[in-house]
Amino acid sequence: MEAVNKTNGNIYSIQQDTNGKWFGYCDRTKEYTPAFVKLKGLIGLFELKGYEVVEEC
């Protein structure tokens, strides 16, 4: 799953750590998002920042 920002081109890959928390990582900027217990919380953060969350096929 990825979060894509069409205005600046940043793409965050959404991943789950070994503790079960969800986070995003951007290869381009080398930034991590805060970790969330629920995936829904992370998706909400991305939507607030103007990102579109897409499923990988």
mmCIF file with all atom_site columns, C-alpha atoms in Angstrom:
data_model
loop_
_atom_site.group_PDB
_atom_site.id
_atom_site.type_symbol
_atom_site.label_atom_id
_atom_site.label_alt_id
_atom_site.label_comp_id
_atom_site.label_asym_id
_atom_site.label_entity_id
_atom_site.label_seq_id
_atom_site.pdbx_PDB_ins_code
_atom_site.Cartn_x
_atom_site.Cartn_y
_atom_site.Cartn_z
_atom_site.occupancy
_atom_site.B_iso_or_equiv
_atom_site.pdbx_formal_charge
_atom_site.auth_seq_id
_atom_site.auth_comp_id
_atom_site.auth_asym_id
_atom_site.auth_atom_id
_atom_site.pdbx_PDB_model_num
ATOM 1  C CA . MET A 1 1  ? 0.000  0.000  0.000  1.00 0.00 ? 1  MET A CA 1
ATOM 2  C CA . GLU A 1 2  ? 1.251  3.483  -0.801 1.00 0.00 ? 2  GLU A CA 1
ATOM 3  C CA . ALA A 1 3  ? 0.302  7.077  -0.086 1.00 0.00 ? 3  ALA A CA 1
ATOM 4  C CA . VAL A 1 4  ? 0.847  9.404  -3.056 1.00 0.00 ? 4  VAL A CA 1
ATOM 5  C CA . ASN A 1 5  ? 0.970  13.203 -3.048 1.00 0.00 ? 5  ASN A CA 1
ATOM 6  C CA . LYS A 1 6  ? 0.340  14.470 -6.566 1.00 0.00 ? 6  LYS A CA 1
ATOM 7  C CA . THR A 1 7  ? 1.444  18.050 -5.842 1.00 0.00 ? 7  THR A CA 1
ATOM 8  C CA . ASN A 1 8  ? 5.013  17.318 -4.737 1.00 0.00 ? 8  ASN A CA 1
ATOM 9  C CA . GLY A 1 9  ? 5.473  13.747 -6.007 1.00 0.00 ? 9  GLY A CA 1
ATOM 10 C CA . ASN A 1 10 ? 6.285  12.181 -2.637 1.00 0.00 ? 10 ASN A CA 1
ATOM 11 C CA . ILE A 1 11 ? 5.324  8.542  -2.242 1.00 0.00 ? 11 ILE A CA 1
ATOM 12 C CA . TYR A 1 12 ? 5.215  6.887  1.173  1.00 0.00 ? 12 TYR A CA 1
ATOM 13 C CA . SER A 1 13 ? 5.223  3.112  1.389  1.00 0.00 ? 13 SER A CA 1
ATOM 14 C CA . ILE A 1 14 ? 2.968  1.915  4.209  1.00 0.00 ? 14 ILE A CA 1
ATOM 15 C CA . GLN A 1 15 ? 4.510  -0.834 6.311  1.00 0.00 ? 15 GLN A CA 1
ATOM 16 C CA . GLN A 1 16 ? 3.914  -2.702 9.566  1.00 0.00 ? 16 GLN A CA 1
ATOM 17 C CA . ASP A 1 17 ? 6.701  -3.192 12.109 1.00 0.00 ? 17 ASP A CA 1
ATOM 18 C CA . THR A 1 18 ? 7.332  -6.275 14.233 1.00 0.00 ? 18 THR A CA 1
ATOM 19 C CA . ASN A 1 19 ? 5.239  -4.807 17.083 1.00 0.00 ? 19 ASN A CA 1
ATOM 20 C CA . GLY A 1 20 ? 2.200  -4.500 14.815 1.00 0.00 ? 20 GLY A CA 1
ATOM 21 C CA . LYS A 1 21 ? 2.337  -0.703 14.459 1.00 0.00 ? 21 LYS A CA 1
ATOM 22 C CA . TRP A 1 22 ? 1.809  0.959  11.090 1.00 0.00 ? 22 TRP A CA 1
ATOM 23 C CA . PHE A 1 23 ? 4.114  3.635  9.650  1.00 0.00 ? 23 PHE A CA 1
ATOM 24 C CA . GLY A 1 24 ? 5.043  5.261  6.363  1.00 0.00 ? 24 GLY A CA 1
ATOM 25 C CA . TYR A 1 25 ? 8.476  5.708  4.788  1.00 0.00 ? 25 TYR A CA 1
ATOM 26 C CA . CYS A 1 26 ? 9.419  7.982  1.883  1.00 0.00 ? 26 CYS A CA 1
ATOM 27 C CA . ASP A 1 27 ? 12.467 6.857  -0.141 1.00 0.00 ? 27 ASP A CA 1
ATOM 28 C CA . ARG A 1 28 ? 12.844 10.268 -1.753 1.00 0.00 ? 28 ARG A CA 1
ATOM 29 C CA . THR A 1 29 ? 12.999 12.354 1.455  1.00 0.00 ? 29 THR A CA 1
ATOM 30 C CA . LYS A 1 30 ? 14.163 9.554  3.805  1.00 0.00 ? 30 LYS A CA 1
ATOM 31 C CA . GLU A 1 31 ? 11.373 10.485 6.265  1.00 0.00 ? 31 GLU A CA 1
ATOM 32 C CA . TYR A 1 32 ? 9.253  8.281  8.500  1.00 0.00 ? 32 TYR A CA 1
ATOM 33 C CA . THR A 1 33 ? 5.763  9.041  9.757  1.00 0.00 ? 33 THR A CA 1
ATOM 34 C CA . PRO A 1 34 ? 4.819  8.525  13.385 1.00 0.00 ? 34 PRO A CA 1
ATOM 35 C CA . ALA A 1 35 ? 3.774  4.923  14.121 1.00 0.00 ? 35 ALA A CA 1
ATOM 36 C CA . PHE A 1 36 ? 0.082  4.143  14.633 1.00 0.00 ? 36 PHE A CA 1
ATOM 37 C CA . VAL A 1 37 ? -1.505 1.159  16.367 1.00 0.00 ? 37 VAL A CA 1
ATOM 38 C CA . LYS A 1 38 ? -4.285 1.065  13.774 1.00 0.00 ? 38 LYS A CA 1
ATOM 39 C CA . LEU A 1 39 ? -3.876 1.374  10.017 1.00 0.00 ? 39 LEU A CA 1
ATOM 40 C CA . LYS A 1 40 ? -6.947 3.612  9.932  1.00 0.00 ? 40 LYS A CA 1
ATOM 41 C CA . GLY A 1 41 ? -5.088 6.240  11.997 1.00 0.00 ? 41 GLY A CA 1
ATOM 42 C CA . LEU A 1 42 ? -2.163 6.336  9.571  1.00 0.00 ? 42 LEU A CA 1
ATOM 43 C CA . ILE A 1 43 ? -4.478 6.575  6.572  1.00 0.00 ? 43 ILE A CA 1
ATOM 44 C CA . GLY A 1 44 ? -6.287 9.464  8.284  1.00 0.00 ? 44 GLY A CA 1
ATOM 45 C CA . LEU A 1 45 ? -2.970 11.295 8.733  1.00 0.00 ? 45 LEU A CA 1
ATOM 46 C CA . PHE A 1 46 ? -2.118 10.917 5.054  1.00 0.00 ? 46 PHE A CA 1
ATOM 47 C CA . GLU A 1 47 ? -5.581 12.108 3.981  1.00 0.00 ? 47 GLU A CA 1
ATOM 48 C CA . LEU A 1 48 ? -5.264 15.199 6.205  1.00 0.00 ? 48 LEU A CA 1
ATOM 49 C CA . LYS A 1 49 ? -1.955 16.006 4.495  1.00 0.00 ? 49 LYS A CA 1
ATOM 50 C CA . GLY A 1 50 ? -3.487 15.666 1.011  1.00 0.00 ? 50 GLY A CA 1
ATOM 51 C CA . TYR A 1 51 ? -2.208 12.206 0.110  1.00 0.00 ? 51 TYR A CA 1
ATOM 52 C CA . GLU A 1 52 ? -4.170 9.556  -1.749 1.00 0.00 ? 52 GLU A CA 1
ATOM 53 C CA . VAL A 1 53 ? -3.783 6.050  -0.348 1.00 0.00 ? 53 VAL A CA 1
ATOM 54 C CA . VAL A 1 54 ? -3.686 3.367  -3.044 1.00 0.00 ? 54 VAL A CA 1
ATOM 55 C CA . GLU A 1 55 ? -3.537 -0.422 -2.862 1.00 0.00 ? 55 GLU A CA 1
ATOM 56 C CA . GLU A 1 56 ? -0.743 -2.147 -4.761 1.00 0.00 ? 56 GLU A CA 1
ATOM 57 C CA . CYS A 1 57 ? -1.893 -4.686 -7.307 1.00 0.00 ? 57 CYS A CA 1
#
